[in-house]
Amino acid sequence: MYTADDEKHLYKQAKSLIERSNDKNFEQEIQQLREVINYADWKYYVQDEPVLSDFEYDTLFKKLKHLEDSYPELVTSDSPTQRVAKGISEKFPPVSHLVPMLSLDNTYNAEDLRDWDRRCKELAETEEIEYCVEPKYDGAGISLIYEDGKLTRGATRGDGVMGEEITINIKQIKAIPLSAAFTKKHVEQIEIRGEVVIHKKVFDAFNKQRVADGLAPLANPRNAASGTLRILDPTEVRKRGLTAILYHISYYTLGKGAQRPKELETHYDAIQWLYQLGFPSPAKEMRVYNKIDDVIEHCHAFEKRRDELPFEVDGLVIKVNHFNLQDRMGQTTHHPRWAVAFKFKARQATSVLRKVEFQVGRTGAVTPVAKIDPVPIGGVTVSSISLFNEDVVREKDLHIGDTVLVERAGDVIPYIVKPLTELRTGEEKKIHFPTHCPVCGELLEKAQDEAAWRCININCPVQVVERMMHFASKDAMDIRNLGEANVNKFYELGILKSIPDIYHLDWDKIQALEGFGEKSVTKLQQAIENSKQQPLNRVIYGLGIRYVGEATAKTLASAVGHIRELYDWDVEKLCTLDDVGPKVAASVSHFFKAHENRHIIDLLEKEGLNLANVHKEHKQHSGPLEAKTFLFTGTLNQLKRSEAEKMVEDKGGSILGGVSSKLSYLVVGEDAGSKLEKAKKLGTVTILTEQEFLDMINKAG
Ligand code: IVH
């Protein structure tokens, strides 16, 4: 795709475009901005090796947007700004596929593969067949059409003949190029097939947030990918972080008189070509063999490593390499004869649902948990499975005594796919939901727009204990040794009644307890003491405000100088923050209005916890360099640039991104270039050498 020289050039170009604030040749600047943004996207989304910081990327993007807004006639359909959607789609129109999207025949073992190999040789009328082997990605199938190098249509698989046109959602996937140099090989129209997938890491984080929001997590990455593609709000699609792999060219037309290029003679070359053109493809994972035994060996070895890939794979696909042979072999109405899937062992098993227990969580939500006969799935024994809420139980029509199909995809939590109703005996029993809290006996309530029944007694013992456990947990205050067992024990003994008690535990009583030696007491004391230094975002997260996960806690913490400022933030103001919608805002505002929560915050402050946003305070603090702005250019000799910038900020100054009339000082290192010239031209900027800068800092104390 990019040569090493291209990369160097584009990187430099990106850096200089960030600094340059205007240019007479705006047409060229627009072109350059597009090139560097496409390059940065490719590095980030296809290569997984980011080259720019978020800030730098945003700066470039904003510049491009600004220029295109000023010169709308220069906007092209493949400009990176065109990924940004305007409004919400009403529905996705049906479209017919140029070539039907077939599925694949399955094989499960070596014998199946040998049979398939024999059939291929008969059909192709040759003993010499090359096979390509590549992963079978477990996501949602898509079709992309490029015309004259530009993406013109994206569609779902649908029933294989008709799909849904989802171009706007496809554009939200930055791994998919909006244009590619197909015309260099005289390809005018081309349809590419592939799979939209979601990284396991992204999927887990997404589910974690859903659970924190009181929603049922999505079953597996496949459902997440296909569900997301059909969301009507493209902004939401973008947030979900989908990616894609393109693995098949199903159709193309060449310009008049053009010869079929070498890239379109074999599957292997086609996939390498797609990769060269900037597409994510299985280029690196693909192997070519000419003996089926080698294919089989690879399949077995690869299955052992299936968890190492960042996304789910449910098998491998074996394809005849030469397109001429593929054409000779043809297809059935369901699947091509020149390709086959080798399916990995299913991560499903059946078991019997024995009973349902009801657990009360930190927010009072009552969660049904299925207890099944223990069964091994994908290397772990599963006996307990969350059913999330009453709706899930009703939708799946689960009964006690049902034989159930259980799935555990990858490292993801297990779930019940469905009951096997055909195995019912008539002895199965309905699942009854409790009307009262199984812990404190309070009447359960259900809000109109929610699936969960809740115990609304905030002093319900389980909720109290769960709140304290959450506060001490790894992602919150990270107080090791204050886990479930100890919190429960201390609570039962009356040593720990609410969160602030953690900071004045009765150590004499604890030392007298069985299992608490001097060493473990000292460790716990140390962990509690250390937790006082945790930053504000962890405290906010630890307070367990509904719908406030780690990301939102960070957003809230960085918006204020001290947690108390949030007491005055109303829903409207909270909604101005990134990723804070009305639901989250209402919950946050409600939390900080409550007297008992303000009391807890007062007590925590008295105990010496860090409730101020240190970073923000720094910035706001006045200092000798207050209201002064700095920019560094060229190579510094005595300092790292980051150190120099920190010195400025520590003294109340701030750093600018480019030379403008707002800049007070330009600090010039070796080989300073355009910035220095520009500053000189402006005439309002004071130019300092590195030594002069250091002297200034020293003088400022
Ligand atoms: S080739 C005409 N290659 O698996 C052949 N399919 O179960 C087109 N899939 O519908 C398919 N990874 O959505 C092919 N490397 C791969 C694949 C792959 C996943 C999906 C595809 C297909 C389904 C069949």
XYZ file of C-alpha atoms and ligand atoms in Angstrom:
725
model
C 0.000 0.000 0.000
C 2.432 2.677 1.188
C 6.192 2.352 0.692
C 8.479 3.285 3.559
C 9.229 6.534 1.718
C 5.507 7.264 1.270
C 5.024 6.735 4.970
C 7.830 9.091 5.917
C 6.514 11.703 3.554
C 2.897 11.414 4.751
C 3.950 11.562 8.377
C 5.945 14.743 7.783
C 3.104 16.124 5.718
C 0.654 15.462 8.554
C 2.878 17.243 11.061
C 3.338 20.251 8.848
C -0.381 20.471 8.029
C -1.136 20.508 11.752
C 1.075 23.546 12.206
C 0.171 25.469 9.095
C -2.832 27.660 9.802
C -3.602 28.788 6.263
C -2.346 28.283 2.788
C -3.015 30.154 -0.394
C -3.376 26.950 -2.377
C -6.439 25.624 -0.531
C -7.228 23.085 -3.239
C -3.864 21.455 -2.738
C -4.221 21.701 1.023
C -7.588 19.901 0.876
C -5.999 17.134 -1.190
C -3.071 16.827 1.222
C -5.354 16.756 4.260
C -7.370 13.921 2.715
C -4.234 11.961 1.962
C -2.838 12.226 5.458
C -6.185 11.465 7.114
C -6.628 8.368 4.932
C -3.107 7.336 5.826
C -3.729 7.876 9.553
C -6.964 5.849 9.326
C -5.152 3.020 7.574
C -2.396 2.982 10.208
C -4.913 3.015 13.016
C -7.699 0.778 11.744
C -5.954 -1.647 9.408
C -2.375 -1.795 10.723
C -3.240 -1.199 14.375
C -0.229 1.135 14.674
C -1.480 4.683 15.301
C 0.847 7.441 14.090
C -0.986 10.537 15.304
C -2.410 11.508 18.670
C -6.180 11.982 18.909
C -5.589 15.692 19.181
C -3.442 15.821 16.046
C -5.956 13.729 14.106
C -8.839 15.957 15.217
C -6.894 19.060 14.239
C -6.389 17.747 10.700
C -10.000 16.659 10.430
C -11.322 20.013 11.618
C -9.092 21.832 9.132
C -10.397 19.725 6.274
C -13.990 20.217 7.407
C -13.452 23.949 7.693
C -11.956 24.219 4.196
C -14.691 22.073 2.657
C -17.345 24.184 4.373
C -15.778 27.243 2.772
C -15.463 25.594 -0.663
C -18.393 23.159 -0.906
C -17.788 22.686 -4.621
C -14.570 20.846 -3.732
C -16.257 18.182 -1.570
C -15.955 14.684 -3.070
C -17.881 11.552 -2.086
C -14.688 9.842 -0.897
C -13.483 12.671 1.350
C -12.994 11.457 4.955
C -15.531 14.096 6.046
C -18.188 12.187 4.095
C -18.142 9.401 6.657
C -19.895 11.747 9.021
C -23.612 11.194 8.679
C -26.257 13.842 8.623
C -29.332 12.778 10.573
C -30.910 9.402 11.086
C -31.725 6.855 8.373
C -35.426 6.132 8.041
C -35.005 2.594 6.850
C -32.645 0.606 4.675
C -33.965 0.083 1.125
C -33.799 -3.439 -0.328
C -31.213 -3.968 -3.054
C -30.440 -6.983 -5.195
C -26.940 -8.411 -5.234
C -25.045 -8.384 -8.532
C -24.172 -12.031 -7.882
C -26.058 -14.070 -5.228
C -24.275 -14.186 -1.867
C -23.986 -17.918 -1.322
C -23.084 -19.593 1.915
C -20.432 -22.269 2.371
C -20.674 -26.016 2.714
C -19.260 -27.239 6.026
C -16.676 -29.883 6.884
C -15.843 -30.999 10.408
C -12.882 -33.367 10.154
C -10.016 -34.683 8.021
C -12.201 -37.238 6.276
C -14.718 -34.606 5.154
C -11.846 -32.552 3.748
C -10.365 -35.521 1.861
C -13.776 -36.223 0.309
C -14.071 -32.610 -0.738
C -10.553 -32.696 -2.239
C -11.505 -35.783 -4.323
C -14.678 -34.100 -5.590
C -12.747 -30.957 -6.507
C -10.260 -32.971 -8.565
C -13.040 -34.774 -10.416
C -14.857 -31.555 -11.192
C -11.747 -29.641 -12.190
C -10.472 -32.635 -14.143
C -7.002 -32.247 -12.734
C -4.912 -33.730 -9.938
C -3.056 -30.470 -9.416
C -5.044 -28.029 -7.367
C -3.705 -25.243 -5.203
C -5.756 -24.461 -2.110
C -5.822 -21.214 -0.140
C -6.670 -21.479 3.539
C -7.844 -18.444 5.525
C -9.832 -17.781 8.713
C -13.606 -17.942 8.701
C -14.623 -14.747 10.428
C -17.669 -14.838 12.635
C -19.466 -11.596 11.936
C -21.979 -10.186 9.473
C -21.514 -10.665 5.731
C -21.383 -7.509 3.578
C -21.062 -6.578 -0.067
C -19.243 -3.427 -1.244
C -19.405 -1.964 -4.717
C -16.728 0.409 -6.014
C -17.219 2.269 -9.266
C -14.301 4.098 -10.866
C -12.465 3.562 -7.609
C -15.117 5.035 -5.330
C -17.314 3.228 -2.827
C -20.848 3.586 -4.158
C -22.830 0.948 -2.289
C -22.635 -1.161 0.838
C -25.210 -3.856 1.558
C -26.028 -6.597 4.046
C -26.256 -10.205 2.898
C -30.008 -10.462 3.528
C -31.312 -13.690 2.042
C -28.373 -13.893 -0.358
C -30.347 -12.531 -3.320
C -31.689 -9.318 -1.781
C -29.903 -7.396 0.925
C -30.368 -4.010 2.566
C -28.548 -0.915 1.389
C -26.530 0.315 4.380
C -23.899 2.498 2.669
C -24.093 5.202 5.337
C -23.393 2.691 8.100
C -20.589 1.058 6.125
C -18.938 4.493 5.899
C -18.778 4.585 9.700
C -16.267 1.722 9.571
C -12.972 3.486 9.106
C -11.132 0.317 8.146
C -13.113 0.364 4.883
C -11.567 2.774 2.329
C -13.967 5.182 0.637
C -11.854 4.962 -2.505
C -9.108 2.713 -3.812
C -6.943 2.636 -6.934
C -8.840 -0.085 -8.812
C -8.661 1.905 -12.037
C -4.865 1.465 -12.120
C -5.628 -2.088 -13.247
C -8.473 -0.873 -15.494
C -11.153 -2.234 -13.176
C -14.241 -0.069 -13.611
C -16.788 -1.727 -11.364
C -15.997 -4.251 -8.664
C -17.964 -6.018 -5.938
C -16.061 -7.123 -2.871
C -17.425 -9.379 -0.153
C -16.357 -9.574 3.409
C -17.362 -9.692 7.010
C -18.012 -6.899 9.461
C -16.600 -7.968 12.809
C -16.104 -6.514 16.242
C -12.897 -7.006 18.219
C -13.386 -9.169 21.298
C -11.864 -6.410 23.447
C -14.272 -3.804 22.075
C -17.186 -6.192 22.514
C -16.310 -6.924 26.148
C -15.985 -3.227 26.991
C -19.286 -2.512 25.281
C -21.061 -5.250 27.211
C -19.535 -4.121 30.478
C -21.037 -0.705 29.886
C -24.420 -2.214 28.989
C -24.509 -4.184 32.209
C -23.497 -1.051 34.154
C -26.437 0.703 32.475
C -28.856 -2.000 33.617
C -29.228 -3.457 30.097
C -28.818 -7.064 29.054
C -25.434 -7.648 27.384
C -25.402 -8.755 23.740
C -24.964 -12.483 23.311
C -21.821 -12.587 21.157
C -19.645 -10.512 18.824
C -21.503 -11.842 15.766
C -24.856 -10.552 17.011
C -23.219 -7.285 18.006
C -21.800 -6.812 14.494
C -24.968 -7.658 12.585
C -27.213 -5.738 14.992
C -25.001 -2.661 14.806
C -24.987 -2.604 11.002
C -28.746 -2.167 11.045
C -28.926 0.638 13.602
C -30.634 3.662 12.075
C -28.408 6.214 13.799
C -24.997 6.225 12.042
C -23.373 8.126 14.936
C -24.218 5.217 17.207
C -22.801 2.825 14.610
C -19.523 4.756 14.593
C -19.266 4.632 18.378
C -19.501 0.858 18.400
C -16.047 0.476 16.816
C -16.750 -2.099 14.119
C -14.071 -3.274 11.754
C -14.115 -5.423 8.616
C -12.195 -8.047 6.653
C -12.634 -8.329 2.882
C -12.066 -11.864 1.568
C -13.732 -12.301 -1.804
C -14.067 -10.592 -5.176
C -17.390 -11.660 -6.611
C -17.694 -9.520 -9.731
C -15.786 -6.979 -11.798
C -15.794 -5.243 -15.163
C -12.717 -4.074 -17.057
C -12.328 -1.036 -19.276
C -12.666 -1.506 -23.031
C -9.875 -3.626 -24.465
C -8.184 -4.091 -21.079
C -6.489 -7.404 -20.272
C -7.355 -9.258 -17.080
C -4.577 -8.229 -14.668
C -2.462 -10.833 -12.849
C -4.158 -9.671 -9.611
C -7.379 -11.231 -10.851
C -6.038 -14.631 -11.819
C -5.824 -16.257 -8.407
C -7.541 -15.772 -5.068
C -4.169 -15.401 -3.377
C -3.122 -12.532 -5.641
C -6.543 -10.895 -5.367
C -6.379 -10.877 -1.570
C -2.811 -9.518 -1.576
C -3.945 -6.846 -4.034
C -6.856 -5.808 -1.822
C -4.395 -5.479 1.017
C -2.080 -3.397 -1.167
C -5.005 -1.133 -2.014
C -5.559 -0.417 1.682
C -8.283 -2.942 2.520
C -8.150 -5.099 5.605
C -7.946 -8.615 4.118
C -6.681 -12.032 5.255
C -3.433 -11.385 3.305
C -1.218 -12.093 6.295
C -3.153 -15.102 7.600
C -3.546 -16.859 4.253
C -1.610 -20.041 3.399
C -1.377 -21.843 0.029
C -0.939 -25.634 -0.178
C -1.096 -28.154 -2.982
C -1.741 -31.215 -0.826
C -4.920 -31.713 1.182
C -2.897 -33.302 4.021
C -1.044 -30.028 4.487
C -4.368 -28.200 4.535
C -5.617 -30.599 7.231
C -2.492 -30.153 9.329
C -2.860 -26.373 9.139
C -6.547 -26.595 10.130
C -5.737 -28.569 13.266
C -2.832 -26.343 14.251
C -4.862 -23.180 13.652
C -7.807 -24.375 15.739
C -5.482 -24.521 18.738
C -4.595 -20.857 18.220
C -8.095 -19.585 17.497
C -8.238 -17.477 20.658
C -5.102 -15.556 19.709
C -6.868 -13.582 16.984
C -8.430 -10.279 18.084
C -11.833 -11.336 16.772
C -13.927 -14.477 16.769
C -13.248 -17.106 14.128
C -15.474 -20.151 13.905
C -13.384 -22.090 11.416
C -11.228 -21.834 8.315
C -12.250 -21.470 4.688
C -10.459 -23.483 2.016
C -10.695 -22.101 -1.512
C -9.417 -23.305 -4.880
C -6.777 -20.747 -5.781
C -7.105 -20.299 -9.571
C -10.167 -18.388 -10.715
C -10.206 -20.330 -14.026
C -10.586 -23.559 -12.060
C -13.217 -22.011 -9.790
C -15.251 -21.067 -12.863
C -14.922 -24.575 -14.251
C -16.224 -26.066 -10.975
C -19.235 -23.788 -10.576
C -21.732 -23.783 -7.758
C -24.950 -25.278 -6.398
C -27.862 -23.019 -5.473
C -26.514 -22.872 -1.905
C -22.752 -22.849 -2.091
C -19.765 -22.702 -4.419
C -18.163 -26.079 -5.221
C -14.687 -24.533 -5.117
C -14.784 -23.496 -1.453
C -15.606 -25.181 1.818
C -15.621 -24.246 5.500
C -13.738 -26.309 8.083
C -15.725 -25.691 11.241
C -14.046 -25.600 14.648
C -15.553 -27.467 17.556
C -18.684 -25.681 18.687
C -18.582 -23.841 21.941
C -22.059 -25.028 22.664
C -23.349 -27.754 24.924
C -26.661 -28.879 26.341
C -27.528 -29.171 30.017
C -30.579 -29.143 32.264
C -31.949 -26.024 33.953
C -32.447 -27.072 37.593
C -33.450 -23.838 39.301
C -33.362 -20.062 39.091
C -31.913 -17.952 41.903
C -32.539 -14.240 42.307
C -29.558 -12.029 43.115
C -29.784 -8.446 44.283
C -27.094 -6.122 42.925
C -25.560 -2.803 43.959
C -28.345 -0.761 42.386
C -31.083 -3.016 43.793
C -31.742 -4.715 40.448
C -32.878 -8.300 40.902
C -31.142 -10.621 38.436
C -32.375 -14.146 37.721
C -29.486 -16.619 37.593
C -29.925 -20.069 36.039
C -28.363 -23.005 37.841
C -27.656 -25.793 35.358
C -26.022 -29.211 35.660
C -22.294 -28.431 35.334
C -21.112 -28.819 31.749
C -17.704 -28.195 30.101
C -17.702 -25.683 27.224
C -14.549 -24.541 25.465
C -12.320 -25.517 28.383
C -14.327 -24.247 31.371
C -17.097 -25.812 33.427
C -20.290 -23.793 33.392
C -22.938 -24.211 36.109
C -24.334 -20.734 36.672
C -25.606 -18.412 33.941
C -27.112 -14.952 34.260
C -30.537 -14.560 32.661
C -30.375 -10.751 33.088
C -34.038 -9.941 33.603
C -37.604 -11.162 33.439
C -38.047 -10.192 29.778
C -35.161 -12.457 28.736
C -36.698 -15.392 30.630
C -40.113 -14.776 29.070
C -38.785 -14.221 25.547
C -36.843 -17.461 25.625
C -39.797 -19.235 27.252
C -37.534 -20.953 29.779
C -38.908 -23.469 32.273
C -37.344 -25.316 35.195
C -36.436 -28.811 33.986
C -35.818 -27.674 30.376
C -32.871 -29.049 28.466
C -31.108 -25.903 27.348
C -28.538 -25.058 24.680
C -25.643 -23.133 26.232
C -23.033 -21.160 24.275
C -19.776 -19.629 25.309
C -18.144 -17.710 22.481
C -14.424 -17.038 22.955
C -13.644 -15.419 26.246
C -17.160 -14.081 26.484
C -19.573 -14.910 29.322
C -21.780 -17.967 28.734
C -25.449 -17.587 27.871
C -28.492 -19.739 27.250
C -29.315 -19.791 23.547
C -32.714 -21.516 23.884
C -34.592 -24.362 25.529
C -34.859 -27.521 23.425
C -38.641 -27.575 23.465
C -38.752 -30.800 21.459
C -37.307 -32.597 24.495
C -39.997 -31.408 26.927
C -41.791 -34.094 28.952
C -44.591 -31.972 30.340
C -42.984 -32.006 33.790
C -41.277 -28.629 33.284
C -42.281 -25.872 35.686
C -42.911 -22.165 35.173
C -40.347 -19.740 36.598
C -41.913 -17.481 39.233
C -40.518 -14.044 39.857
C -40.409 -12.827 43.445
C -42.609 -9.890 44.397
C -40.424 -8.988 47.382
C -36.664 -8.534 47.793
C -35.168 -11.938 48.587
C -32.762 -10.214 51.007
C -34.654 -7.511 52.923
C -38.263 -8.322 52.050
C -39.073 -4.896 50.581
C -41.724 -4.858 47.831
C -39.987 -4.855 44.420
C -40.688 -2.104 41.904
C -40.281 -1.827 38.163
C -39.855 1.464 36.295
C -41.852 1.846 33.106
C -38.923 1.963 30.703
C -36.844 -0.689 32.442
C -36.609 -4.447 32.272
C -35.325 -4.928 35.828
C -37.298 -5.311 39.038
C -35.628 -3.361 41.822
C -35.456 -3.322 45.576
C -35.698 0.374 46.369
C -34.548 0.060 49.985
C -31.139 1.767 49.814
C -30.290 0.245 53.181
C -30.940 -3.256 51.863
C -27.907 -5.161 53.240
C -26.854 -6.623 49.874
C -26.902 -3.235 48.219
C -24.863 -1.693 51.024
C -22.275 -4.451 50.838
C -22.191 -4.382 47.031
C -21.700 -0.602 47.058
C -18.721 -0.914 49.370
C -17.277 -3.748 47.315
C -17.645 -1.679 44.176
C -15.921 1.287 45.832
C -12.956 -0.901 46.828
C -12.825 -2.785 43.490
C -9.830 -2.837 41.158
C -11.154 -0.322 38.625
C -12.363 2.049 41.350
C -10.221 2.657 44.473
C -8.289 -0.591 44.009
C -8.103 -1.567 47.688
C -6.670 -5.068 47.511
C -7.791 -7.472 50.212
C -11.041 -5.620 50.683
C -12.954 -8.028 48.510
C -16.258 -9.812 48.930
C -15.251 -11.991 51.881
C -13.807 -9.212 54.057
C -16.483 -6.648 53.245
C -19.147 -9.195 54.194
C -17.355 -10.159 57.369
C -16.787 -6.551 58.492
C -20.367 -5.675 57.643
C -21.777 -8.547 59.673
C -19.631 -7.547 62.634
C -20.825 -3.938 62.389
C -17.301 -2.638 61.675
C -18.243 -1.455 58.197
C -21.642 0.140 57.614
C -21.016 2.583 54.789
C -18.244 3.645 52.401
C -16.528 6.250 54.648
C -16.159 3.614 57.407
C -13.438 2.046 55.228
C -11.161 4.878 56.341
C -11.620 4.450 60.098
C -11.888 0.722 60.647
C -11.633 -0.610 64.179
C -8.243 -2.261 63.793
C -8.231 -3.705 67.334
C -11.373 -5.639 66.525
C -10.006 -6.748 63.152
C -6.703 -7.907 64.611
C -8.616 -10.095 67.029
C -10.424 -11.854 64.189
C -9.408 -15.294 63.088
C -7.246 -15.254 59.969
C -5.979 -11.695 60.476
C -2.270 -11.819 61.222
C -0.091 -8.758 61.616
C 1.065 -9.020 58.020
C -2.367 -9.109 56.454
C -3.566 -6.252 58.663
C -0.587 -4.091 57.666
C -1.200 -4.892 54.003
C -4.842 -3.914 54.232
C -3.999 -0.713 56.147
C -1.452 0.177 53.486
C -3.878 -0.485 50.623
C -6.537 1.684 52.257
C -4.042 4.468 52.887
C -2.749 4.321 49.307
C -6.257 4.541 47.911
C -6.523 8.102 49.232
C -4.215 9.127 46.384
C -6.495 7.757 43.658
C -7.574 10.394 41.151
C -11.030 11.943 41.218
C -12.378 9.902 38.296
C -11.875 6.690 40.271
C -13.677 8.167 43.291
C -16.612 9.184 41.092
C -16.708 5.752 39.479
C -16.441 4.133 42.917
C -19.459 6.036 44.232
C -21.536 3.764 42.012
C -23.778 6.362 40.398
C -26.201 4.596 38.102
C -25.196 4.607 34.426
C -21.789 6.070 35.279
C -19.132 3.674 34.044
C -15.396 4.334 33.975
C -15.521 6.433 30.805
C -18.315 8.705 32.036
C -16.581 9.052 35.403
C -13.506 10.345 33.567
C -15.621 12.791 31.590
C -17.240 14.125 34.782
C -13.951 14.370 36.663
C -12.226 16.312 33.937
C -15.117 18.769 33.651
C -14.713 20.104 37.188
C -12.024 21.377 39.528
C -13.646 19.725 42.561
C -16.368 17.113 42.935
C -18.615 19.638 44.737
C -18.962 21.672 41.550
C -21.167 18.854 40.280
C -23.781 19.713 42.968
C -24.784 22.696 40.809
C -24.767 20.996 37.423
C -28.302 20.495 36.106
C -29.355 18.006 33.456
C -28.966 20.529 30.670
C -25.401 21.407 31.612
C -24.456 17.753 32.096
C -25.778 16.980 28.615
C -23.209 19.338 27.104
C -20.504 16.823 28.056
C -19.297 14.253 25.534
C -21.243 11.012 25.666
C -23.577 12.193 28.432
C -27.195 11.837 27.368
C -30.392 12.759 29.261
C -30.611 9.414 31.061
C -27.087 9.576 32.460
C -27.467 13.288 33.210
C -30.674 12.723 35.192
C -29.012 10.014 37.234
C -25.914 12.129 37.976
C -27.910 15.189 38.920
C -30.204 13.114 41.148
C -27.204 11.547 42.889
C -25.496 14.823 43.737
C -28.718 16.418 44.982
C -29.289 13.714 47.602
C -28.287 14.735 51.149
C -26.979 11.330 52.129
C -24.602 11.310 49.133
C -23.330 14.816 49.902
C -22.754 13.671 53.473
C -20.697 10.707 52.240
C -18.627 13.061 50.065
C -17.988 15.384 53.078
C -16.857 12.442 55.175
C -14.549 11.161 52.433
C -12.949 14.574 52.107
C -12.343 14.698 55.862
C -10.648 11.328 55.600
C -8.181 12.892 53.162
C -9.387 11.529 49.821
C -8.540 13.348 46.681
C -11.763 15.047 45.553
C -10.180 17.749 43.443
C -9.218 17.354 39.832
C -5.501 17.982 40.169
C -4.917 18.264 36.452
C -7.626 20.818 35.921
C -6.525 22.802 38.955
C -3.055 23.021 37.518
C -4.391 24.527 34.381
C -6.579 26.968 36.215
C -3.969 27.889 38.783
C -2.484 31.220 38.206
C 1.271 31.321 38.024
C 4.052 33.564 36.820
C 3.332 32.550 33.201
C -0.420 33.033 33.459
C -1.979 34.178 30.163
C 1.268 33.455 28.313
C 1.225 31.019 25.409
C 4.145 28.940 24.141
C 5.036 26.840 21.175
C 8.166 24.738 20.657
C 9.720 24.109 17.280
C 12.832 22.291 16.039
C 14.954 19.903 18.107
C 15.610 20.853 21.728
C 19.001 19.835 23.152
C 18.663 20.062 26.917
C 15.017 19.079 27.369
C 12.459 16.720 25.950
C 9.617 18.639 24.380
C 7.134 17.075 26.794
C 9.262 18.209 29.774
C 9.442 21.720 28.417
C 5.690 21.837 27.890
C 5.062 20.595 31.409
C 7.311 23.360 32.806
C 5.155 25.936 31.049
C 1.911 24.432 32.313
C 3.237 24.086 35.865
C 3.858 27.804 35.886
C 0.380 28.670 34.626
C 1.166 29.083 30.912
C -0.366 27.142 28.059
C 0.775 25.454 24.870
C -0.598 26.340 21.441
C -0.793 24.090 18.367
C 0.400 26.599 15.777
C 1.816 30.066 15.163
C -0.851 32.749 15.301
C -1.405 36.193 16.749
C -2.409 34.452 19.993
C 1.124 33.105 20.480
C 3.371 34.913 23.009
C 6.601 32.875 22.710
C 8.074 30.601 20.097
C 10.924 28.533 21.545
C 13.284 27.594 18.748
C 15.471 24.486 18.752
C 17.773 23.224 16.027
C 16.539 23.031 12.429
C 13.482 25.146 13.032
C 11.582 25.673 9.795
C 8.322 27.199 8.687
C 7.051 28.089 12.154
C 10.025 30.328 12.791
C 9.554 32.074 9.471
C 5.905 32.584 10.114
C 6.509 33.959 13.611
C 9.055 36.391 12.211
C 6.583 37.519 9.577
C 3.864 38.047 12.142
C 6.163 40.222 14.196
C 4.110 39.895 17.389
C 5.729 36.694 18.672
C 8.765 36.783 20.974
C 11.325 34.275 19.746
C 13.395 32.475 22.392
C 16.306 30.054 22.189
C 16.158 26.973 24.399
C 18.607 28.604 26.838
C 16.590 31.823 26.965
C 13.508 29.749 27.709
C 15.281 27.934 30.556
C 16.493 31.227 31.988
C 12.948 32.539 31.857
C 11.612 29.470 33.697
C 14.330 29.746 36.343
C 13.599 33.400 36.836
C 9.920 32.636 37.188
C 10.877 30.474 40.166
S -16.122 -16.919 1.105
C -18.863 -17.584 -2.482
N -14.465 -16.508 3.075
O -19.186 -17.480 6.155
C -18.022 -17.683 -1.274
N -16.793 -16.535 3.582
O -20.982 -19.736 6.413
C -18.250 -16.569 -0.360
N -17.305 -16.084 5.941
O -21.623 -16.338 3.910
C -17.828 -16.797 1.015
N -15.225 -15.830 6.630
O -20.393 -14.554 5.400
C -15.752 -16.634 2.733
N -12.846 -16.119 4.715
C -14.127 -16.250 4.361
C -15.191 -16.116 5.297
C -16.516 -16.274 4.862
C -16.497 -15.805 6.978
C -18.790 -16.146 6.050
C -19.547 -15.577 4.873
C -20.372 -16.720 4.383
C -20.469 -17.585 5.591
C -20.790 -19.012 5.255
